[in-house]
Amino acid sequence: MASLSVGEVTNRGSMWELDQNLDRPMDEEAGRLKNMYREKKFSSALLLRLAFQSLGVVFGDLGTSPLYVFYNIFPRGVDNDEDVIGALSLIIYTLTLIPLLKYVFVVLRANDNGQGGTFALYSLLCRHAKINTIPNQHRTDEELTTYSRQTYEENSVAEKIKRWLEAHAYKRNILLILVLIGTCTAIGDGILTPAISVLSASGGIKVQNQNMSTNVVVLVAVVILIGLFSMQHYGTDKVGWLFAPIVLLWFILIGSVGAVNIHKYNNSVLKAYNPIYIYRFFRRRWNYDIWTSLGGVMLSITGTEALFADLCHFPVLAIQIAFTLIVFPCLLLAYTGQAAYIISHKKHVADAFYRSIPDAIYWPAFVIATAAAIVASQATISATYSIIKQALALGCFPRVKIVHTSKKFLGQIYIPDINWVLLVLCIAVTAGFKNQSQIGNAYGTAVVIVMLVTTFLMVPIMLLVWKSHWVLVVTFIVLSLMVEVPYFVACILKIDQGGWVPLVIATAFFLIMYVWHFCTVKRYEFEMHSKVSMAWILGLGPSLGLVRVPGIGFVYTELASGVPHIFSHFITNLPAIHSVVVFVCVKYLPVYTVPTEERFLVRRIGPKNFHMFRCVARYGYKDLHKRDEDFEKMLFDCVLFFVRLESMMEGYSDSDEFSVPELGAGGPPTSSASAFLQGEKTCSTMCSNGELSLSSQDSIVPAQSPPLRGMTGSSLLTRCSEGQASSVGDELEFLNRCKDAGVVHILGNTIVRARRDSGVVKKLAVDYMYAFMRRMCRENSVIFNVPHESLLNVGQIYYI
């Protein structure tokens, strides 16, 4: 607890000191709320159910890769049996190293309380090092139940890495850019996956009818895509139950067909499990063809990045069970069986999957394959929704409508605007290329970039969060890059063959995210620097220099402390203000959720007769405002609860006697910024040795005013007691009367513009791109569920 002597306060005489005393952080309020929330545990039955359901949401993309992998490895055909065995060996060990070892057993452990994806890794890092570019966090936020972090020894490697990251702003910006690159390419993945999966499955029609036009196949694929995206509003929960049986049947089908083909055609392909054939494959095809083949092998692990991004829908253990027991064995059998068939039918490599299926089950297999391709698309669509939600919460994406589709699982969401954008782009890619080979080139580029970003982000995660030994970190990096860098080079060499598509899509989304985040940060910095001094507010007196009309005014601000500039703008242009003013700060924290019991922090600002409060509403990137059905009612109830609690805490003081600093000997204070504490009954006792113990429950009144000069400590105490607000019952009745009189929500309608001396690029970004996005995105009043008739916008222009 901070302790300041009267002499020290007087000597400092700073405005900052007075502001700190008038509007103190909510340490005690936050402390009372801690440990009121406990994480739910999953029962064994529910875990098995979720493992089954994860097949339909998470693994569809990875499971449908056998439809198109071998065709992209050998686009010019197969000449040698050992090429097929070498390619199969590459597929086997790529599947083992990347999806199984790297993601399922390592990366999934780096989840942020069950949340996956690049933004989840970033939020995890933001809690362990001060790298958040929007500095709106406070130490009280660290007391949240869901705010887990590590502490470090002074000279440990983790502490040195932490200091290195925090040292300069450019390092934080580089890390943010890396996260945005991974996020944007993952969104591009969400566009390309439906295109290649559905188009490849639809191609099965042409296998049995070689005279059929390619346009017919494309038309069928487009119709399926429209149906898929039209189903999204039903939610992941319902879609998962619908798709999970299909995917389970799909894995059983490809595993069984693969086992039959191994026995029927050529069981010598089993020697591909010897990694020596990888070396022979590279030695024999060490020219341009090796990079073409590597780009095709890369497609065997597409969907792995969605496995991590979709983690918010299911617990880690459920995904690990489904992958190790069903997905991984069936994929190995499927690829091995296809390789056995291709060795015996080298001319059929272009459509080896469908031709390897026995005639008796061809059409049922086609139906299952088409359904499985639709499911594959669902995995990346769900991942895209999660990514956009996380980006929005961390200030990196314009405000869009988010719908929670499940009452049981908070992470299952649907974003209508993004859904239709994805549909349009998917149809454009499918109809534009009409060729799964070029779409495959584009697809591989998007996937490998996301994997590389995840690998680089795992380095600080392992050092700061897990405190891993540097040998383990180096081992992880070497094994990951040993596989991913060659695949990255192979994909980059195919930019002119379709690989440019994800780069264009990622660049467009990157510009949107970076410009929005840049302007959000600058707007926050402007509000921080232009906030009004509490001394100025205090100098206006209890009436704030205006007529206090009955009612409650909720003033929304991004600041968790201080008075926002829009409030001074408001009271200097209007002759009246409400009897009760509540400053409301809604902020997102780098946590997946803030329990409802810990969401709101309330405290009083200034003396009681000012009737001013501050309420901080804290949300995680998984939370949604719309779940707070009546945000206004919640705010008012929190203020009432605070007033009652304040009165209760006063009643539990150790003594009714409080020592007040003697002002007779030292004379009156010489600074208008000096203040003394009002003699209330608070939960913390004031010291009798001339020092004041500052509590979060203390109220402060001006020390330097003519009637107070020359008074003794006893008379001051009496005067202060008379100036207090009446009993808690009277104040509660006053608040209720104000609520009945009317509630007004005051929001800042800020226009951000570039300064006149700014460069052309900045003017284009701020004055046009950001302005357009602000007009197109949802208003804060809609997000906060504010009634239109109770809304008052205060216009301002910020020049950045």
PDB file of N, CA and C in Angstrom, residues 7 12 192 274 360 512 631 666 706:
ATOM      1  N   GLY A   7       4.063  16.354   4.039  1.00  0.00           N
ATOM      2  CA  GLY A   7       5.131  17.223   3.550  1.00  0.00           C
ATOM      3  C   GLY A   7       5.571  16.868   2.150  1.00  0.00           C
ATOM      4  N   ARG A  12       5.900  18.215  -3.497  1.00  0.00           N
ATOM      5  CA  ARG A  12       5.819  17.827  -4.911  1.00  0.00           C
ATOM      6  C   ARG A  12       4.878  18.764  -5.658  1.00  0.00           C
ATOM      7  N   LEU A 192      -8.545 -21.252 -50.383  1.00  0.00           N
ATOM      8  CA  LEU A 192      -8.046 -22.233 -51.351  1.00  0.00           C
ATOM      9  C   LEU A 192      -8.450 -23.663 -51.012  1.00  0.00           C
ATOM     10  N   ASN A 274      11.535 -47.243 -45.099  1.00  0.00           N
ATOM     11  CA  ASN A 274      12.975 -47.076 -44.890  1.00  0.00           C
ATOM     12  C   ASN A 274      13.368 -45.703 -45.440  1.00  0.00           C
ATOM     13  N   ALA A 360     -16.929 -52.137 -57.867  1.00  0.00           N
ATOM     14  CA  ALA A 360     -18.165 -52.451 -57.123  1.00  0.00           C
ATOM     15  C   ALA A 360     -18.559 -51.326 -56.163  1.00  0.00           C
ATOM     16  N   ILE A 512      -5.274  -4.463 -44.742  1.00  0.00           N
ATOM     17  CA  ILE A 512      -6.453  -4.153 -43.935  1.00  0.00           C
ATOM     18  C   ILE A 512      -6.104  -4.211 -42.450  1.00  0.00           C
ATOM     19  N   PHE A 631     -26.228  -4.616 -21.686  1.00  0.00           N
ATOM     20  CA  PHE A 631     -24.976  -4.060 -21.196  1.00  0.00           C
ATOM     21  C   PHE A 631     -25.251  -2.900 -20.241  1.00  0.00           C
ATOM     22  N   GLY A 666       2.743  23.596  10.224  1.00  0.00           N
ATOM     23  CA  GLY A 666       3.402  23.811   8.936  1.00  0.00           C
ATOM     24  C   GLY A 666       2.727  24.834   8.085  1.00  0.00           C
ATOM     25  N   PRO A 706     -10.282  28.601   0.558  1.00  0.00           N
ATOM     26  CA  PRO A 706     -10.274  29.641   1.602  1.00  0.00           C
ATOM     27  C   PRO A 706     -10.916  29.230   2.906  1.00  0.00           C
TER      28      PRO A 706
END
